[in-house]
Tab-separated table of C-alpha atoms in Angstrom:
chain	number	residue	atom	x	y	z
A	1154	MET	CA	9.620	-39.025	107.915
A	1155	ARG	CA	12.891	-38.776	107.474
A	1156	ALA	CA	13.345	-41.150	104.953
A	1157	LEU	CA	10.137	-40.126	103.055
A	1158	GLY	CA	11.358	-36.540	102.958
A	1159	ILE	CA	14.066	-38.165	101.634
A	1160	TYR	CA	11.910	-39.830	99.147
A	1161	VAL	CA	10.340	-36.528	98.076
A	1162	LEU	CA	13.555	-34.676	97.337
A	1163	GLY	CA	14.445	-37.396	95.174
A	1164	LEU	CA	11.590	-37.338	93.292
A	1165	VAL	CA	11.632	-33.848	93.092
A	1166	PHE	CA	15.311	-34.103	92.085
A	1167	PHE	CA	14.964	-36.290	89.171
A	1168	SER	CA	10.939	-34.545	88.104
A	1169	LEU	CA	13.377	-31.500	87.423
A	1170	ALA	CA	15.927	-33.176	85.544
A	1171	ALA	CA	13.462	-35.482	83.279
A	1172	ALA	CA	12.239	-31.327	82.597
A	1173	SER	CA	15.558	-30.289	82.333
A	1174	SER	CA	16.172	-32.812	79.371
A	1175	ASP	CA	12.982	-32.204	77.838
A	1176	LEU	CA	13.537	-28.976	77.528
A	1177	ARG	CA	17.268	-29.364	76.234
A	1178	GLU	CA	14.899	-31.595	73.137
A	1179	ARG	CA	13.180	-28.157	72.180
A	1180	VAL	CA	15.402	-25.606	72.684
A	1181	ALA	CA	17.686	-27.936	70.008
A	1182	GLU	CA	14.620	-28.437	68.132
A	1183	LEU	CA	13.767	-24.822	67.745
A	1184	GLU	CA	17.614	-23.832	66.913
A	1185	GLN	CA	17.014	-26.939	63.871
A	1186	LEU	CA	14.070	-25.212	62.819
A	1187	MET	CA	15.199	-21.611	62.664
A	1188	LEU	CA	18.455	-23.589	60.640
A	1189	ARG	CA	16.124	-24.474	58.198
A	1190	GLN	CA	13.945	-21.601	58.755
A	1191	GLN	CA	17.461	-19.168	57.590
A	1192	GLU	CA	18.241	-21.615	55.187
A	1193	GLU	CA	15.156	-21.787	53.176
A	1194	MET	CA	15.477	-17.438	53.139
A	1195	SER	CA	18.518	-17.555	51.866
A	1196	SER	CA	17.191	-19.601	49.190
A	1197	GLN	CA	14.773	-17.628	48.467
A	1198	GLU	CA	16.867	-14.542	48.636
A	1199	ALA	CA	19.150	-15.756	46.204
A	1200	HIS	CA	16.372	-16.881	43.700
A	1201	LEU	CA	14.757	-13.511	44.027
A	1202	GLN	CA	17.985	-11.789	42.637
A	1203	GLU	CA	18.248	-13.703	40.449
A	1204	THR	CA	14.771	-13.420	38.873
A	1205	GLU	CA	15.293	-9.518	39.788
A	1206	LYS	CA	18.821	-9.978	37.780
A	1207	LEU	CA	16.544	-11.887	35.023
A	1208	LEU	CA	14.000	-9.318	34.824
A	1209	ALA	CA	16.386	-6.154	34.331
A	1210	GLU	CA	18.271	-8.195	31.533
A	1211	VAL	CA	14.726	-8.203	29.766
A	1212	SER	CA	13.654	-4.932	30.381
A	1213	LEU	CA	16.699	-3.551	29.115
A	1214	ALA	CA	16.473	-5.623	25.983
A	1215	ALA	CA	13.065	-5.038	25.507
A	1216	GLY	CA	14.209	-0.823	25.415
A	1217	SER	CA	16.679	-1.109	22.973
A	1218	ARG	CA	14.210	-3.014	20.984
A	1219	ARG	CA	12.231	-0.465	21.161
A	1220	LEU	CA	14.467	2.394	20.673
A	1221	ALA	CA	16.343	0.388	17.690
A	1222	THR	CA	12.365	-0.140	16.334
A	1223	ALA	CA	12.156	3.434	16.938
A	1224	ASP	CA	14.250	4.445	14.184
A	1225	LEU	CA	13.063	2.703	12.012
A	1226	VAL	CA	10.557	4.084	9.189
A	1227	PRO	CA	6.769	3.055	9.356
A	1228	ALA	CA	5.843	1.167	6.650
A	1229	LEU	CA	2.567	-1.057	5.035
A	1230	HIS	CA	5.067	-4.065	4.688
A	1231	PRO	CA	7.643	-3.811	7.073
A	1232	ASP	CA	10.379	-5.662	7.441
A	1233	ASN	CA	11.773	-5.041	10.876
A	1234	LYS	CA	15.219	-4.488	9.727
A	1235	THR	CA	14.856	-0.599	7.855
A	1236	THR	CA	10.980	-0.436	8.393
A	1237	ARG	CA	8.729	-1.170	11.142
A	1238	ALA	CA	4.718	-1.073	10.960
A	1239	PHE	CA	2.685	1.219	11.943
A	1240	THR	CA	1.282	1.836	15.156
A	1241	ASP	CA	-2.310	2.215	15.956
A	1242	ILE	CA	-1.810	5.958	16.280
A	1243	GLU	CA	0.233	6.430	13.563
A	1244	ASN	CA	-2.370	4.442	11.587
A	1245	LEU	CA	-4.708	6.619	12.844
A	1246	GLN	CA	-2.973	9.785	11.953
A	1247	GLN	CA	-2.322	8.553	8.262
A	1248	ALA	CA	-5.938	7.620	7.791
A	1249	LEU	CA	-6.816	11.071	8.667
A	1250	ASP	CA	-4.482	12.752	6.721
A	1251	HIS	CA	-5.029	10.974	3.529
A	1252	THR	CA	-9.015	11.869	3.957
A	1253	TRP	CA	-8.483	15.605	4.433
A	1254	PHE	CA	-6.147	15.541	2.106
A	1255	ILE	CA	-8.207	13.975	-0.992
A	1256	LEU	CA	-11.205	15.620	0.508
A	1257	CYS	CA	-9.681	19.198	0.174
A	1258	GLY	CA	-7.645	18.548	-2.851
A	1259	ALA	CA	-11.094	17.825	-4.842
A	1260	LEU	CA	-12.096	20.567	-3.478
A	1261	VAL	CA	-9.705	22.926	-4.992
A	1262	MET	CA	-9.799	20.846	-8.310
A	1263	PHE	CA	-13.720	21.560	-8.189
A	1264	MET	CA	-12.626	25.198	-8.145
A	1265	GLN	CA	-11.996	24.202	-12.157
A	1266	ALA	CA	-15.837	24.032	-12.381
A	1267	GLY	CA	-16.355	27.719	-10.680
A	1268	PHE	CA	-13.609	29.447	-12.845
A	1269	ALA	CA	-15.301	27.677	-15.755
A	1270	MET	CA	-18.603	29.235	-15.168
A	1271	VAL	CA	-17.465	32.846	-14.086
A	1272	GLU	CA	-15.323	32.923	-17.301
A	1273	SER	CA	-17.884	31.675	-19.545
A	1274	GLY	CA	-21.125	33.970	-18.125
A	1275	ALA	CA	-18.639	37.210	-18.517
A	1276	CYS	CA	-17.365	36.691	-22.366
A	1277	ARG	CA	-19.470	36.501	-25.450
A	1278	ALA	CA	-21.750	33.374	-25.773
A	1279	LYS	CA	-19.935	32.290	-28.803
A	1280	ASN	CA	-17.393	31.906	-27.761
A	1281	VAL	CA	-18.316	30.171	-24.526
A	1282	GLN	CA	-17.112	26.593	-25.667
A	1283	ASN	CA	-13.400	27.709	-26.601
A	1284	ILE	CA	-13.515	28.546	-23.078
A	1285	LEU	CA	-15.035	25.903	-21.605
A	1286	MET	CA	-12.218	24.193	-23.477
A	1287	LYS	CA	-9.171	25.753	-21.753
A	1288	ASN	CA	-10.400	25.111	-18.506
A	1289	LEU	CA	-10.703	21.402	-19.204
A	1290	ALA	CA	-6.896	21.438	-21.242
A	1291	ASP	CA	-5.804	23.048	-17.825
A	1292	VAL	CA	-6.791	20.486	-16.332
A	1293	CYS	CA	-5.670	17.302	-18.788
A	1294	VAL	CA	-2.614	19.314	-19.864
A	1295	GLY	CA	-1.490	20.881	-16.854
A	1296	THR	CA	-1.836	17.252	-15.065
A	1297	LEU	CA	0.605	16.038	-17.401
A	1298	GLY	CA	3.285	19.009	-16.087
A	1299	TRP	CA	2.953	18.546	-13.053
A	1300	TRP	CA	3.416	15.216	-13.484
A	1301	LEU	CA	6.448	15.322	-15.724
A	1302	SER	CA	8.391	17.548	-14.387
A	1303	GLY	CA	6.412	20.245	-12.504
A	1304	TRP	CA	6.201	18.042	-8.944
A	1305	ALA	CA	10.155	17.510	-9.106
A	1306	PHE	CA	10.679	21.203	-9.940
A	1307	ALA	CA	8.364	22.318	-6.871
A	1308	TYR	CA	9.457	19.553	-3.956
A	1309	GLY	CA	11.551	17.029	-5.907
A	1310	GLY	CA	14.798	18.167	-3.753
A	1311	PRO	CA	17.316	17.064	-2.883
A	1312	LYS	CA	16.755	19.108	0.780
A	1313	VAL	CA	19.881	19.080	3.127
A	1314	ASP	CA	18.479	19.829	6.555
A	1315	GLY	CA	15.478	20.639	5.591
A	1316	LEU	CA	16.246	23.245	2.898
A	1317	LEU	CA	16.504	22.790	-1.163
A	1318	GLU	CA	20.201	21.722	-1.871
A	1319	ASN	CA	20.930	24.072	-4.436
A	1320	SER	CA	18.290	26.724	-3.205
A	1321	PHE	CA	17.067	27.132	-6.752
A	1322	ILE	CA	15.147	23.498	-8.158
A	1323	GLY	CA	14.339	20.520	-7.715
A	1324	THR	CA	16.236	17.848	-9.138
A	1325	GLU	CA	14.779	14.397	-8.319
A	1326	GLN	CA	11.477	12.137	-8.616
A	1327	PHE	CA	10.329	13.524	-12.276
A	1328	PHE	CA	7.889	11.664	-13.792
A	1329	ALA	CA	6.609	10.651	-9.921
A	1330	SER	CA	10.100	8.539	-9.784
A	1331	GLY	CA	10.208	7.542	-6.098
A	1332	PHE	CA	7.026	7.585	-5.110
A	1333	MET	CA	6.578	3.635	-5.640
A	1334	SER	CA	9.115	1.310	-4.254
A	1335	ARG	CA	9.401	-2.727	-4.098
A	1336	THR	CA	10.000	-4.719	-0.647
A	1337	THR	CA	13.283	-5.988	-0.329
A	1338	ASP	CA	11.915	-9.236	2.263
A	1339	GLY	CA	11.543	-11.250	-0.758
A	1340	THR	CA	7.405	-10.521	-0.839
A	1341	ASN	CA	8.429	-7.606	-3.729
A	1342	GLN	CA	5.220	-5.594	-2.849
A	1343	LEU	CA	4.777	-2.201	-3.412
A	1344	GLU	CA	5.036	0.255	-0.909
A	1345	PRO	CA	4.133	3.655	-1.477
A	1346	THR	CA	5.326	6.848	0.204
A	1347	GLY	CA	3.583	10.207	1.682
A	1348	SER	CA	4.294	11.769	-1.715
A	1349	ILE	CA	1.473	10.560	-3.550
A	1350	LYS	CA	-1.060	12.525	-1.532
A	1351	GLU	CA	0.953	15.854	-1.996
A	1352	TRP	CA	1.472	14.957	-5.362
A	1353	PHE	CA	-2.668	15.121	-5.457
A	1354	PHE	CA	-2.921	18.032	-3.263
A	1355	GLN	CA	-0.156	20.132	-4.633
A	1356	TRP	CA	-1.610	19.104	-8.356
A	1357	ALA	CA	-4.754	21.267	-7.625
A	1358	PHE	CA	-2.915	24.017	-6.766
A	1359	CYS	CA	-1.188	24.029	-9.579
A	1360	GLY	CA	-4.167	23.826	-11.642
A	1361	ALA	CA	-5.468	26.663	-10.352
A	1362	ALA	CA	-2.759	28.886	-10.769
A	1363	ALA	CA	-2.559	27.980	-14.404
A	1364	THR	CA	-6.728	28.774	-14.504
A	1365	ILE	CA	-6.004	31.917	-12.961
A	1366	VAL	CA	-4.332	33.102	-16.549
A	1367	SER	CA	-7.486	31.551	-19.021
A	1368	GLY	CA	-9.804	34.134	-17.232
A	1369	GLY	CA	-7.074	36.774	-18.162
A	1370	VAL	CA	-6.354	36.400	-21.816
A	1371	ALA	CA	-10.491	35.092	-22.514
A	1372	GLU	CA	-11.367	35.480	-26.124
A	1373	ARG	CA	-7.547	36.550	-27.113
A	1374	VAL	CA	-5.859	33.765	-27.534
A	1375	ASN	CA	-6.338	30.296	-29.778
A	1376	PHE	CA	-6.496	26.852	-28.439
A	1377	PRO	CA	-3.134	25.637	-29.220
A	1378	GLY	CA	-1.328	28.552	-28.282
A	1379	TYR	CA	-3.174	28.539	-24.909
A	1380	CYS	CA	-2.615	24.188	-24.585
A	1381	LEU	CA	1.386	25.386	-25.018
A	1382	PHE	CA	1.011	27.931	-22.076
A	1383	SER	CA	-0.565	25.934	-20.074
A	1384	PHE	CA	1.822	22.679	-20.412
A	1385	LEU	CA	4.959	25.702	-20.126
A	1386	MET	CA	2.834	26.836	-16.520
A	1387	THR	CA	2.255	24.043	-14.831
A	1388	ALA	CA	6.020	22.002	-15.743
A	1389	PHE	CA	8.402	24.712	-15.321
A	1390	ILE	CA	6.872	28.470	-14.240
A	1391	TYR	CA	4.763	27.698	-11.241
A	1392	PRO	CA	7.028	24.857	-10.219
A	1393	VAL	CA	9.991	27.348	-10.060
A	1394	CYS	CA	8.003	29.754	-7.384
A	1395	VAL	CA	7.170	27.189	-5.344
A	1396	ALA	CA	10.534	25.928	-5.105
A	1397	TRP	CA	12.184	29.174	-3.872
A	1398	THR	CA	9.328	29.291	-1.230
A	1399	TRP	CA	6.910	25.963	0.321
A	1400	GLY	CA	10.511	23.910	-1.567
A	1401	TYR	CA	12.841	25.872	0.754
A	1402	GLY	CA	14.282	27.745	-1.795
A	1403	PHE	CA	16.526	30.634	-1.475
A	1404	LEU	CA	13.569	32.333	-0.375
A	1405	ALA	CA	12.468	29.980	2.849
A	1406	GLY	CA	14.373	31.579	5.351
A	1407	ARG	CA	18.035	30.659	5.495
A	1408	SER	CA	21.382	31.853	5.774
A	1409	ASP	CA	22.483	31.429	2.234
A	1410	GLY	CA	19.572	33.649	0.900
A	1411	ILE	CA	17.894	36.226	0.925
A	1412	SER	CA	16.350	36.740	3.924
A	1413	GLU	CA	16.502	34.548	7.237
A	1414	VAL	CA	12.914	35.296	7.825
A	1415	GLY	CA	11.854	33.337	5.428
A	1416	TYR	CA	9.165	33.775	2.795
A	1417	MET	CA	5.124	33.267	4.375
A	1418	ASP	CA	2.939	32.570	2.742
A	1419	PHE	CA	-0.225	30.268	4.161
A	1420	ALA	CA	-2.269	29.257	1.165
A	1421	GLY	CA	-0.998	30.532	-1.801
A	1422	SER	CA	-1.681	34.151	-1.376
A	1423	GLY	CA	1.466	34.843	-3.982
A	1424	ILE	CA	2.689	31.463	-4.477
A	1425	VAL	CA	-0.489	30.859	-6.194
A	1426	HIS	CA	-2.624	33.730	-7.235
A	1427	MET	CA	0.329	36.359	-7.743
A	1428	ALA	CA	2.143	34.023	-10.127
A	1429	GLY	CA	-1.272	33.575	-12.049
A	1430	GLY	CA	-2.061	36.888	-11.932
A	1431	VAL	CA	1.444	38.122	-12.815
A	1432	GLY	CA	0.596	35.615	-15.621
A	1433	ALA	CA	-2.610	36.747	-16.727
A	1434	LEU	CA	-1.139	40.518	-16.917
A	1435	VAL	CA	1.657	39.512	-18.882
A	1436	GLY	CA	-0.784	37.096	-21.229
A	1437	ALA	CA	-2.949	40.071	-21.746
A	1438	SER	CA	-0.527	42.542	-22.551
A	1439	ILE	CA	0.950	41.060	-25.027
A	1440	ALA	CA	-2.416	40.145	-26.298
A	1441	GLY	CA	-3.922	43.244	-26.560
A	1442	PRO	CA	-7.831	43.810	-26.264
A	1443	ARG	CA	-10.287	41.960	-28.636
A	1444	MET	CA	-10.538	43.571	-31.830
A	1445	GLY	CA	-13.916	46.453	-31.724
A	1446	ARG	CA	-13.632	46.005	-27.371
A	1447	TRP	CA	-13.426	50.175	-27.632
A	1448	ASP	CA	-14.929	50.553	-31.235
A	1449	THR	CA	-18.456	48.942	-29.836
A	1450	PRO	CA	-18.006	48.488	-25.950
A	1451	ASP	CA	-21.667	47.209	-25.249
A	1452	GLY	CA	-21.068	43.988	-27.893
A	1453	PHE	CA	-18.836	42.919	-24.743
A	1454	ASP	CA	-21.027	42.539	-21.750
A	1455	PRO	CA	-21.228	39.325	-20.283
A	1456	HIS	CA	-23.697	37.039	-21.874
A	1457	SER	CA	-25.083	35.572	-18.559
A	1458	LEU	CA	-25.013	36.702	-15.240
A	1459	PRO	CA	-26.437	33.365	-14.210
A	1460	LEU	CA	-23.370	31.186	-14.843
A	1461	ILE	CA	-21.343	33.843	-13.190
A	1462	VAL	CA	-23.212	33.814	-9.793
A	1463	LEU	CA	-22.825	30.188	-10.179
A	1464	GLY	CA	-19.466	29.598	-10.501
A	1465	THR	CA	-18.878	32.301	-7.821
A	1466	MET	CA	-20.544	29.808	-5.442
A	1467	ILE	CA	-18.544	27.029	-6.837
A	1468	LEU	CA	-14.807	28.834	-6.456
A	1469	TRP	CA	-16.419	29.806	-2.710
A	1470	PHE	CA	-17.401	26.615	-2.158
A	1471	GLY	CA	-13.752	25.217	-3.020
A	1472	TRP	CA	-11.893	27.904	-1.191
A	1473	TYR	CA	-12.757	25.902	1.575
A	1474	GLY	CA	-10.753	23.376	0.564
A	1475	PHE	CA	-7.871	25.435	-0.762
A	1476	ASN	CA	-7.439	27.539	2.412
A	1477	CYS	CA	-8.207	25.020	5.202
A	1478	GLY	CA	-6.440	22.279	3.073
A	1479	SER	CA	-3.619	24.421	3.469
A	1480	THR	CA	-2.525	23.164	7.581
A	1481	LEU	CA	-1.506	20.029	5.297
A	1482	LYS	CA	-2.595	17.579	7.736
A	1483	MET	CA	-5.284	16.981	10.296
A	1484	HIS	CA	-4.487	14.452	13.062
A	1485	ALA	CA	-4.684	16.541	15.591
A	1486	ALA	CA	-6.899	19.440	17.927
A	1487	SER	CA	-3.950	21.748	16.654
A	1488	THR	CA	-4.478	21.561	13.175
A	1489	GLY	CA	-7.714	21.369	13.549
A	1490	MET	CA	-8.228	25.019	14.788
A	1491	LEU	CA	-6.152	26.026	12.762
A	1492	ALA	CA	-7.991	24.670	9.561
C-alpha cells in the first residue's frame, strides 16, 4: 500500500510537471503572438500617419490650385496662366445674360419703328417719306457715331476703383477697340469680351435718344442737316451725358464730384429721354415753327390716326425691353424679380 501511494504521488507530480511545461509553452506562444500583433499595429499606424500626411499635402495643393485658379479671368480659350475655363454656373450665367441683352436690345431697337409710325402719322402726308428717312438715318448714322467714339466717350474709361479716371469723359476703346483679343498660347484664337453685348444694348439706348429729336423737328429740318445732328448726338452729346452718370463720371457719387450720393437713373428717364428732349427743344427753338403753321392751322392736322396708334403700341411693346433690360443681367432670381 505504501508503494502504491508513492507511485500515485509520483504520477501526480509528473502530470503536474508536464502540465506546467505545456502551460509555459503556451504562454510563450501568446507572448510571441502579442509581439507580432504589436509590430503589425505599429506598422499600420505608421502607414496611416504617412497616408494622412500625403492627403494633407494633396488637399493643400488642391486648395492652392483652386485659389490660384479663382484669381484667373474666365475665358472661352483659357491658357491656365492668365485665364481659366468658365465653370458650369458661369457658362449658364453668361448664356442667360447674353440672351437677355440681345432680346431687350432688339426690343429697344424696334422702338425706332414705333417712333417712325407715330411721327409719320402726326405729320402731313407729303412729308411722310422725309420722316421715315430721318428715322432710318438715326439708326444708320447713329450706329457709326456710337461705334466711332460714342461708346469710348461713354464707357471707354479708364476707370480707377470703378470710377472714371478723369471724371468727365472716356478716352479708350474708340472704334470698339479692345472688344476682341488673341490668345497667347500659340493657337491665336479670337477671345471676345463682355463689352460686346453691352455695346449692343447701349447702342439701342443711344439710338432712342437721337430719335426723340426727330419728332421735335419734324417737317422743319432738311435731311443732310439732320444726318449731321444725328451723328453729333450719338458720337458726342449723348455719350458725354452717359459718361457723367452711368459711366461713373463726376455725377456718379464720388468724393471729388459734386455729390457723394450719386446720380440715380435706372432706365434712362433723365439720361436718355431728358437728353433727347432737350435736344428736341433746342432744335425746335432754332428751326422755329413750320411755315404757315399759325396762318392755316387746320392744314397741319395729323394725317393718319392709325399710324399714330400703331406706333404707340410698338413703343409700348418695346418699352419692356427698355425698362426690364436695364437690370443689365438675368442670371439670378433677384434680377428676374427686379425686371
